mmCIF file of C-alpha atoms in Angstrom:
data_model
loop_
_atom_site.group_PDB
_atom_site.id
_atom_site.type_symbol
_atom_site.label_atom_id
_atom_site.label_comp_id
_atom_site.label_asym_id
_atom_site.label_seq_id
_atom_site.Cartn_x
_atom_site.Cartn_y
_atom_site.Cartn_z
ATOM 1 C CA MET A 1 0.722 34.138 27.883
ATOM 2 C CA LYS A 2 3.102 32.320 25.510
ATOM 3 C CA ALA A 3 5.289 34.375 23.189
ATOM 4 C CA ILE A 4 8.430 34.203 21.044
ATOM 5 C CA VAL A 5 11.075 36.289 22.816
ATOM 6 C CA GLN A 6 14.563 37.487 21.934
ATOM 7 C CA TYR A 7 17.077 39.020 24.344
ATOM 8 C CA GLU A 8 20.165 39.071 22.107
ATOM 9 C CA TYR A 9 21.019 39.272 18.413
ATOM 10 C CA GLY A 10 21.833 36.133 16.510
ATOM 11 C CA SER A 11 20.392 33.241 14.526
ATOM 12 C CA PRO A 12 16.907 31.817 15.139
ATOM 13 C CA ASP A 13 18.547 29.737 17.873
ATOM 14 C CA VAL A 14 18.432 32.760 20.228
ATOM 15 C CA LEU A 15 14.626 32.785 20.164
ATOM 16 C CA ALA A 16 12.718 31.255 23.063
ATOM 17 C CA PHE A 17 9.112 30.096 23.455
ATOM 18 C CA ALA A 18 8.381 31.553 26.866
ATOM 19 C CA ASP A 19 5.758 32.725 29.339
ATOM 20 C CA VAL A 20 5.478 36.515 29.537
ATOM 21 C CA GLU A 21 2.985 38.931 31.026
ATOM 22 C CA THR A 22 -0.193 39.473 29.023
ATOM 23 C CA PRO A 23 -0.332 43.115 27.854
ATOM 24 C CA ARG A 24 -3.096 45.493 28.881
ATOM 25 C CA PRO A 25 -4.488 47.898 26.301
ATOM 26 C CA ALA A 26 -3.536 51.520 26.958
ATOM 27 C CA ALA A 27 -5.594 54.515 25.868
ATOM 28 C CA GLY A 28 -6.350 54.221 22.166
ATOM 29 C CA GLU A 29 -5.335 50.542 22.018
ATOM 30 C CA VAL A 30 -7.184 47.261 21.548
ATOM 31 C CA LEU A 31 -6.131 43.893 22.943
ATOM 32 C CA VAL A 32 -6.287 41.155 20.318
ATOM 33 C CA ARG A 33 -6.324 37.427 20.999
ATOM 34 C CA VAL A 34 -4.010 36.349 18.188
ATOM 35 C CA GLN A 35 -5.200 33.439 16.054
ATOM 36 C CA ALA A 36 -2.460 33.673 13.415
ATOM 37 C CA ALA A 37 0.633 35.711 12.563
ATOM 38 C CA SER A 38 2.978 35.769 9.594
ATOM 39 C CA VAL A 39 6.717 35.989 8.984
ATOM 40 C CA ASN A 40 8.389 38.760 6.974
ATOM 41 C CA ALA A 41 11.977 39.383 5.877
ATOM 42 C CA ARG A 42 11.913 42.160 8.456
ATOM 43 C CA ASP A 43 11.721 39.535 11.213
ATOM 44 C CA TRP A 44 15.062 37.944 10.448
ATOM 45 C CA HIS A 45 16.718 41.322 9.845
ATOM 46 C CA VAL A 46 15.604 42.406 13.332
ATOM 47 C CA LEU A 47 16.559 39.013 14.754
ATOM 48 C CA ARG A 48 20.158 39.479 13.614
ATOM 49 C CA GLY A 49 20.287 43.234 14.201
ATOM 50 C CA ASP A 50 21.021 43.594 10.511
ATOM 51 C CA PRO A 51 21.936 45.997 8.995
ATOM 52 C CA TYR A 52 23.986 47.660 11.709
ATOM 53 C CA VAL A 53 23.091 51.163 10.527
ATOM 54 C CA ALA A 54 19.442 50.460 11.438
ATOM 55 C CA ARG A 55 20.167 49.662 15.092
ATOM 56 C CA PRO A 56 19.296 53.133 16.444
ATOM 57 C CA SER A 57 15.653 52.488 15.389
ATOM 58 C CA ALA A 58 12.779 51.940 17.814
ATOM 59 C CA ASP A 59 12.823 48.135 17.565
ATOM 60 C CA LEU A 60 16.589 47.673 17.482
ATOM 61 C CA GLY A 61 19.276 48.627 19.958
ATOM 62 C CA TRP A 62 23.047 48.745 19.658
ATOM 63 C CA ARG A 63 23.660 45.651 21.786
ATOM 64 C CA ARG A 64 20.274 43.972 22.053
ATOM 65 C CA PRO A 65 16.743 44.461 20.680
ATOM 66 C CA ASN A 66 14.593 47.078 22.371
ATOM 67 C CA VAL A 67 11.427 45.114 21.540
ATOM 68 C CA THR A 68 11.897 41.596 22.908
ATOM 69 C CA ILE A 69 8.816 39.893 21.415
ATOM 70 C CA ARG A 70 9.132 39.242 17.702
ATOM 71 C CA GLY A 71 6.524 39.481 14.970
ATOM 72 C CA THR A 72 4.487 42.162 13.214
ATOM 73 C CA ASP A 73 1.455 40.775 11.336
ATOM 74 C CA PHE A 74 -1.546 39.290 13.120
ATOM 75 C CA ALA A 75 -5.187 38.317 12.800
ATOM 76 C CA GLY A 76 -7.489 37.500 15.692
ATOM 77 C CA ARG A 77 -10.401 38.585 17.882
ATOM 78 C CA VAL A 78 -10.697 41.694 20.021
ATOM 79 C CA GLU A 79 -10.437 40.682 23.674
ATOM 80 C CA ALA A 80 -10.568 44.116 25.328
ATOM 81 C CA VAL A 81 -10.393 47.816 24.465
ATOM 82 C CA GLY A 82 -8.583 50.637 26.208
ATOM 83 C CA PRO A 83 -9.914 54.088 27.041
ATOM 84 C CA ALA A 84 -10.824 56.374 24.120
ATOM 85 C CA VAL A 85 -11.306 53.506 21.665
ATOM 86 C CA THR A 86 -14.361 53.909 19.449
ATOM 87 C CA GLY A 87 -15.891 51.797 16.715
ATOM 88 C CA VAL A 88 -14.228 48.534 17.789
ATOM 89 C CA GLN A 89 -16.291 45.877 19.536
ATOM 90 C CA ILE A 90 -15.105 43.089 21.818
ATOM 91 C CA GLY A 91 -15.310 39.827 19.882
ATOM 92 C CA SER A 92 -14.775 41.462 16.472
ATOM 93 C CA GLU A 93 -12.500 39.639 14.024
ATOM 94 C CA VAL A 94 -9.643 41.963 13.080
ATOM 95 C CA TYR A 95 -6.225 42.013 11.479
ATOM 96 C CA GLY A 96 -3.346 44.453 11.472
ATOM 97 C CA GLU A 97 0.298 45.306 11.909
ATOM 98 C CA ALA A 98 2.061 46.077 15.181
ATOM 99 C CA PRO A 99 5.125 44.911 17.137
ATOM 100 C CA ARG A 100 5.013 41.810 19.401
ATOM 101 C CA ALA A 101 2.658 39.770 17.225
ATOM 102 C CA PHE A 102 4.310 36.368 17.842
ATOM 103 C CA ALA A 103 2.294 35.905 21.010
ATOM 104 C CA GLU A 104 -1.107 34.781 22.253
ATOM 105 C CA TYR A 105 -2.137 38.411 22.799
ATOM 106 C CA VAL A 106 -1.021 41.723 21.319
ATOM 107 C CA ALA A 107 -1.952 45.301 22.270
ATOM 108 C CA VAL A 108 -2.414 47.394 19.136
ATOM 109 C CA PRO A 109 -3.072 51.100 18.468
ATOM 110 C CA GLN A 110 -6.572 51.446 17.051
ATOM 111 C CA ASP A 111 -5.258 53.081 13.882
ATOM 112 C CA ARG A 112 -3.252 49.945 13.024
ATOM 113 C CA VAL A 113 -6.143 47.494 13.071
ATOM 114 C CA ALA A 114 -9.187 46.941 10.845
ATOM 115 C CA ALA A 115 -11.963 44.430 10.321
ATOM 116 C CA LYS A 116 -10.657 41.150 8.910
ATOM 117 C CA PRO A 117 -11.668 40.341 5.322
ATOM 118 C CA ALA A 118 -14.824 38.255 5.626
ATOM 119 C CA THR A 119 -13.710 36.008 2.760
ATOM 120 C CA LEU A 120 -10.409 35.039 4.427
ATOM 121 C CA GLY A 121 -9.591 32.803 7.356
ATOM 122 C CA PHE A 122 -7.309 33.997 10.140
ATOM 123 C CA GLU A 123 -4.169 32.474 8.610
ATOM 124 C CA GLU A 124 -4.845 34.050 5.211
ATOM 125 C CA ALA A 125 -5.685 37.425 6.755
ATOM 126 C CA ALA A 126 -2.504 37.407 8.854
ATOM 127 C CA ALA A 127 -0.494 37.105 5.636
ATOM 128 C CA LEU A 128 -1.691 40.478 4.366
ATOM 129 C CA PRO A 129 -0.709 43.449 6.559
ATOM 130 C CA LEU A 130 2.988 44.272 6.117
ATOM 131 C CA ALA A 131 3.574 42.618 2.736
ATOM 132 C CA ALA A 132 0.374 43.719 1.030
ATOM 133 C CA ASN A 133 0.653 47.220 2.493
ATOM 134 C CA THR A 134 4.213 47.429 1.136
ATOM 135 C CA ALA A 135 2.997 46.416 -2.327
ATOM 136 C CA LEU A 136 0.062 48.840 -2.185
ATOM 137 C CA THR A 137 2.165 51.765 -0.961
ATOM 138 C CA GLY A 138 4.945 51.058 -3.454
ATOM 139 C CA LEU A 139 2.694 50.853 -6.507
ATOM 140 C CA ARG A 140 -0.224 53.173 -5.733
ATOM 141 C CA ASP A 141 1.483 55.880 -3.690
ATOM 142 C CA ALA A 142 5.214 55.833 -4.530
ATOM 143 C CA ALA A 143 5.058 54.859 -8.223
ATOM 144 C CA LYS A 144 1.562 56.303 -8.827
ATOM 145 C CA VAL A 145 0.802 53.452 -11.218
ATOM 146 C CA GLU A 146 -1.857 54.250 -13.813
ATOM 147 C CA ALA A 147 -3.947 52.063 -16.086
ATOM 148 C CA GLY A 148 -2.075 51.005 -19.194
ATOM 149 C CA GLN A 149 1.418 51.335 -17.740
ATOM 150 C CA GLN A 150 4.073 48.644 -17.968
ATOM 151 C CA VAL A 151 5.256 47.474 -14.526
ATOM 152 C CA LEU A 152 8.116 45.076 -13.744
ATOM 153 C CA ILE A 153 8.352 43.390 -10.331
ATOM 154 C CA ASN A 154 11.747 42.001 -9.350
ATOM 155 C CA GLY A 155 11.143 39.389 -6.662
ATOM 156 C CA ALA A 156 7.611 38.556 -7.759
ATOM 157 C CA ALA A 157 7.209 35.197 -5.996
ATOM 158 C CA GLY A 158 7.913 36.407 -2.466
ATOM 159 C CA GLY A 159 5.542 37.775 0.145
ATOM 160 C CA VAL A 160 5.412 41.331 -1.204
ATOM 161 C CA GLY A 161 5.806 40.272 -4.823
ATOM 162 C CA THR A 162 2.782 37.979 -4.943
ATOM 163 C CA PHE A 163 0.626 40.842 -3.660
ATOM 164 C CA ALA A 164 2.298 43.359 -5.994
ATOM 165 C CA ILE A 165 1.341 41.305 -9.064
ATOM 166 C CA GLN A 166 -2.322 41.305 -8.041
ATOM 167 C CA LEU A 167 -2.416 44.963 -7.001
ATOM 168 C CA GLY A 168 -0.612 46.028 -10.171
ATOM 169 C CA LYS A 169 -3.319 44.300 -12.189
ATOM 170 C CA ALA A 170 -6.032 45.844 -9.993
ATOM 171 C CA LEU A 171 -4.566 49.275 -10.779
ATOM 172 C CA GLY A 172 -4.818 48.525 -14.502
ATOM 173 C CA ALA A 173 -1.145 47.904 -15.290
ATOM 174 C CA THR A 174 0.459 45.295 -17.527
ATOM 175 C CA VAL A 175 2.678 43.331 -15.132
ATOM 176 C CA THR A 176 5.944 41.525 -15.828
ATOM 177 C CA ALA A 177 7.079 39.215 -13.020
ATOM 178 C CA VAL A 178 10.703 38.189 -12.414
ATOM 179 C CA CYS A 179 11.102 34.849 -10.624
ATOM 180 C CA SER A 180 12.789 31.447 -10.796
ATOM 181 C CA THR A 181 11.685 28.502 -12.935
ATOM 182 C CA ARG A 182 9.750 26.798 -10.140
ATOM 183 C CA ASN A 183 7.607 29.909 -9.614
ATOM 184 C CA VAL A 184 6.679 30.706 -13.223
ATOM 185 C CA GLU A 185 3.351 28.885 -12.986
ATOM 186 C CA LEU A 186 2.555 30.528 -9.640
ATOM 187 C CA VAL A 187 3.082 34.134 -10.774
ATOM 188 C CA SER A 188 1.195 33.456 -13.984
ATOM 189 C CA SER A 189 -1.757 32.168 -11.964
ATOM 190 C CA LEU A 190 -1.755 35.445 -10.003
ATOM 191 C CA GLY A 191 -2.256 37.441 -13.185
ATOM 192 C CA ALA A 192 1.237 38.302 -14.451
ATOM 193 C CA ASP A 193 1.043 39.179 -18.149
ATOM 194 C CA ASP A 194 4.664 38.221 -18.782
ATOM 195 C CA VAL A 195 7.264 36.277 -16.792
ATOM 196 C CA VAL A 196 11.061 36.506 -16.886
ATOM 197 C CA ASP A 197 12.787 33.423 -15.489
ATOM 198 C CA TYR A 198 15.974 34.809 -13.943
ATOM 199 C CA THR A 199 17.684 31.408 -14.104
ATOM 200 C CA THR A 200 17.716 31.646 -17.900
ATOM 201 C CA SER A 201 17.387 35.391 -18.650
ATOM 202 C CA ASP A 202 18.670 38.630 -17.118
ATOM 203 C CA PHE A 203 15.762 41.066 -17.287
ATOM 204 C CA SER A 204 18.167 44.014 -17.196
ATOM 205 C CA ARG A 205 19.726 42.860 -20.485
ATOM 206 C CA LEU A 206 16.512 42.282 -22.397
ATOM 207 C CA ASP A 207 15.252 44.749 -24.995
ATOM 208 C CA ARG A 208 12.196 45.771 -22.963
ATOM 209 C CA ARG A 209 11.340 49.020 -21.223
ATOM 210 C CA TYR A 210 8.945 49.690 -18.354
ATOM 211 C CA ASP A 211 7.189 52.683 -16.860
ATOM 212 C CA VAL A 212 7.730 51.345 -13.344
ATOM 213 C CA VAL A 213 10.223 48.919 -11.812
ATOM 214 C CA LEU A 214 9.453 47.719 -8.285
ATOM 215 C CA ASP A 215 12.644 46.195 -6.888
ATOM 216 C CA LEU A 216 12.039 43.927 -3.900
ATOM 217 C CA VAL A 217 15.324 42.048 -3.969
ATOM 218 C CA GLY A 218 18.283 44.423 -4.215
ATOM 219 C CA ASN A 219 20.325 42.025 -6.382
ATOM 220 C CA ARG A 220 20.854 44.400 -9.326
ATOM 221 C CA SER A 221 22.834 47.619 -9.560
ATOM 222 C CA LEU A 222 21.135 50.977 -9.972
ATOM 223 C CA THR A 223 22.529 51.149 -13.503
ATOM 224 C CA ALA A 224 20.975 47.803 -14.401
ATOM 225 C CA LEU A 225 17.602 48.738 -12.908
ATOM 226 C CA ARG A 226 17.494 52.128 -14.623
ATOM 227 C CA ARG A 227 18.475 50.544 -17.943
ATOM 228 C CA VAL A 228 15.045 48.899 -18.281
ATOM 229 C CA LEU A 229 13.078 52.075 -17.535
ATOM 230 C CA VAL A 230 11.625 54.438 -20.091
ATOM 231 C CA ARG A 231 13.150 57.917 -20.040
ATOM 232 C CA ARG A 232 10.653 59.283 -17.522
ATOM 233 C CA GLY A 233 10.085 55.986 -15.746
ATOM 234 C CA THR A 234 10.005 55.334 -12.005
ATOM 235 C CA LEU A 235 12.270 53.030 -10.021
ATOM 236 C CA VAL A 236 10.798 52.083 -6.651
ATOM 237 C CA LEU A 237 13.206 50.630 -4.088
ATOM 238 C CA SER A 238 12.001 48.621 -1.109
ATOM 239 C CA GLY A 239 14.072 48.063 2.020
ATOM 240 C CA GLY A 240 12.801 44.514 2.487
ATOM 241 C CA GLY A 241 15.095 42.762 0.010
ATOM 242 C CA LEU A 242 17.053 39.653 0.851
ATOM 243 C CA TYR A 243 20.320 40.721 -0.701
ATOM 244 C CA GLY A 244 22.671 43.605 -1.117
ATOM 245 C CA GLY A 245 25.373 45.229 0.938
ATOM 246 C CA GLY A 246 26.238 42.834 3.765
ATOM 247 C CA SER A 247 25.567 43.330 7.468
ATOM 248 C CA VAL A 248 26.686 46.987 7.654
ATOM 249 C CA PHE A 249 24.180 48.471 5.194
ATOM 250 C CA GLY A 250 22.202 45.416 3.988
ATOM 251 C CA PRO A 251 19.506 46.355 1.440
ATOM 252 C CA LEU A 252 19.857 49.967 2.621
ATOM 253 C CA GLY A 253 23.045 50.272 0.558
ATOM 254 C CA LEU A 254 21.167 50.257 -2.743
ATOM 255 C CA ILE A 255 18.528 52.579 -1.309
ATOM 256 C CA ILE A 256 21.127 55.115 -0.147
ATOM 257 C CA ARG A 257 22.783 55.094 -3.568
ATOM 258 C CA GLY A 258 19.380 55.531 -5.180
ATOM 259 C CA GLN A 259 18.594 58.566 -3.044
ATOM 260 C CA LEU A 260 21.961 60.150 -3.821
ATOM 261 C CA SER A 261 21.598 59.636 -7.572
ATOM 262 C CA ALA A 262 17.964 60.772 -7.825
ATOM 263 C CA PRO A 263 18.688 64.484 -8.537
ATOM 264 C CA PHE A 264 21.016 63.612 -11.419
ATOM 265 C CA VAL A 265 18.921 61.235 -13.546
ATOM 266 C CA SER A 266 15.843 61.713 -15.718
ATOM 267 C CA GLN A 267 13.998 58.800 -14.135
ATOM 268 C CA ARG A 268 12.377 59.051 -10.726
ATOM 269 C CA VAL A 269 14.131 57.000 -8.033
ATOM 270 C CA VAL A 270 11.716 56.577 -5.148
ATOM 271 C CA VAL A 271 12.295 55.154 -1.678
ATOM 272 C CA PHE A 272 9.117 54.749 0.337
ATOM 273 C CA ASP A 273 8.014 53.918 3.847
ATOM 274 C CA ALA A 274 4.983 51.627 4.048
ATOM 275 C CA VAL A 275 3.389 53.117 7.160
ATOM 276 C CA PRO A 276 0.762 50.834 8.758
ATOM 277 C CA SER A 277 -2.747 52.299 8.812
ATOM 278 C CA SER A 278 -6.320 51.165 9.274
ATOM 279 C CA ALA A 279 -7.159 53.026 6.046
ATOM 280 C CA ASN A 280 -4.803 50.875 3.982
ATOM 281 C CA LEU A 281 -5.940 47.728 5.800
ATOM 282 C CA THR A 282 -9.503 48.631 4.829
ATOM 283 C CA THR A 283 -8.450 49.062 1.193
ATOM 284 C CA LEU A 284 -6.737 45.676 1.240
ATOM 285 C CA ARG A 285 -9.824 44.106 2.804
ATOM 286 C CA GLU A 286 -11.956 45.525 -0.006
ATOM 287 C CA TYR A 287 -9.624 44.089 -2.651
ATOM 288 C CA ALA A 288 -9.655 40.698 -0.883
ATOM 289 C CA GLU A 289 -13.434 40.605 -0.525
ATOM 290 C CA ALA A 290 -13.793 41.536 -4.211
ATOM 291 C CA GLY A 291 -11.616 38.543 -5.136
ATOM 292 C CA ARG A 292 -8.787 40.713 -6.458
ATOM 293 C CA LEU A 293 -6.252 39.950 -3.714
ATOM 294 C CA THR A 294 -5.561 36.374 -2.604
ATOM 295 C CA PRO A 295 -2.730 35.458 -0.215
ATOM 296 C CA VAL A 296 -0.369 32.685 -1.285
ATOM 297 C CA LEU A 297 0.502 30.546 1.743
ATOM 298 C CA ASP A 298 3.670 28.488 1.501
ATOM 299 C CA ARG A 299 3.867 26.839 4.932
ATOM 300 C CA THR A 300 2.211 27.063 8.332
ATOM 301 C CA TYR A 301 4.021 26.542 11.647
ATOM 302 C CA PRO A 302 2.774 26.458 15.242
ATOM 303 C CA LEU A 303 3.796 29.378 17.475
ATOM 304 C CA SER A 304 6.295 27.163 19.302
ATOM 305 C CA ALA A 305 8.121 26.591 15.985
ATOM 306 C CA ALA A 306 8.411 30.276 15.011
ATOM 307 C CA ALA A 307 12.206 29.988 14.986
ATOM 308 C CA GLU A 308 11.990 27.379 12.237
ATOM 309 C CA ALA A 309 9.537 29.536 10.310
ATOM 310 C CA ILE A 310 11.966 32.471 10.377
ATOM 311 C CA ARG A 311 14.847 30.186 9.405
ATOM 312 C CA TYR A 312 12.884 29.031 6.375
ATOM 313 C CA VAL A 313 12.049 32.584 5.266
ATOM 314 C CA GLU A 314 15.654 33.710 5.757
ATOM 315 C CA ALA A 315 16.812 30.970 3.369
ATOM 316 C CA GLY A 316 15.094 32.976 0.623
ATOM 317 C CA HIS A 317 13.025 30.285 -1.058
ATOM 318 C CA ALA A 318 9.562 30.909 0.382
ATOM 319 C CA ARG A 319 6.744 31.206 -2.162
ATOM 320 C CA GLY A 320 4.356 33.852 -0.954
ATOM 321 C CA LYS A 321 3.865 33.940 2.809
ATOM 322 C CA VAL A 322 4.839 31.767 5.759
ATOM 323 C CA VAL A 323 2.230 31.796 8.517
ATOM 324 C CA ILE A 324 2.265 30.996 12.238
ATOM 325 C CA SER A 325 -0.847 29.464 13.767
ATOM 326 C CA VAL A 326 -1.421 30.579 17.355
#
């Protein structure tokens, strides 16, 4: 099969479009014929082995990546099932989150795959898993957003942010979106009740207070982020930001400082891990089929041009999601 492979850290230039062995599903796994995949900030962080402190993880290695096929999100059809798999039929249209998704086939644990939203095509469905799960976990589980609360999303026009606006509204919150001038109309169309254009206003200096701040960027200090919270508000920090800390700590620098300060401040400072699960994928499917969650697709690239897709996302100007058609 064809896949996007990486044998050393570096720029997108180190990626190759190559022939590799088609995986076989192990016990508890399904083999999916990938129709579409999507790019996340995580992909270029892994590509560069950045930040260095994350290299002991399962995907990264000190000198070279442990997982050599890139990609995480996918949508496609079930080609085969391994032993002990139940409830999944060959030919079913599915979507999910698992390593090695930038390929014609991917073997996925059953608990990381779910039926594709019937209202979405493969490219739209592939945009959901990591980004929408991050938004769902951050707002519903980490922040415990309730109806009537005021929620601010810093980085609202990106992959996670566009989903966070819609899920915040679905949870009953009043949502303020922070974005650039060119994205004001976009975030408003997704349901944002208020928009702060960061090219003309610094949200951390405005006389407004929020119950929850979801920071997806890492371009403000902890002091600035806490300044806009009510006394018992919640600051939720995501590790997927584009900025903050350089190649040693990257966005983890702000997260580490947040964890250290948490016991000493009145506001909650929460760092969360958006664990992939079929349960959350099912929830996202239900929101999508109810018309409450719509992916925003910026650009689509063929699998052979995945390096260019990652380069575009790394530049930091993508609106919503960038998708790879397989």
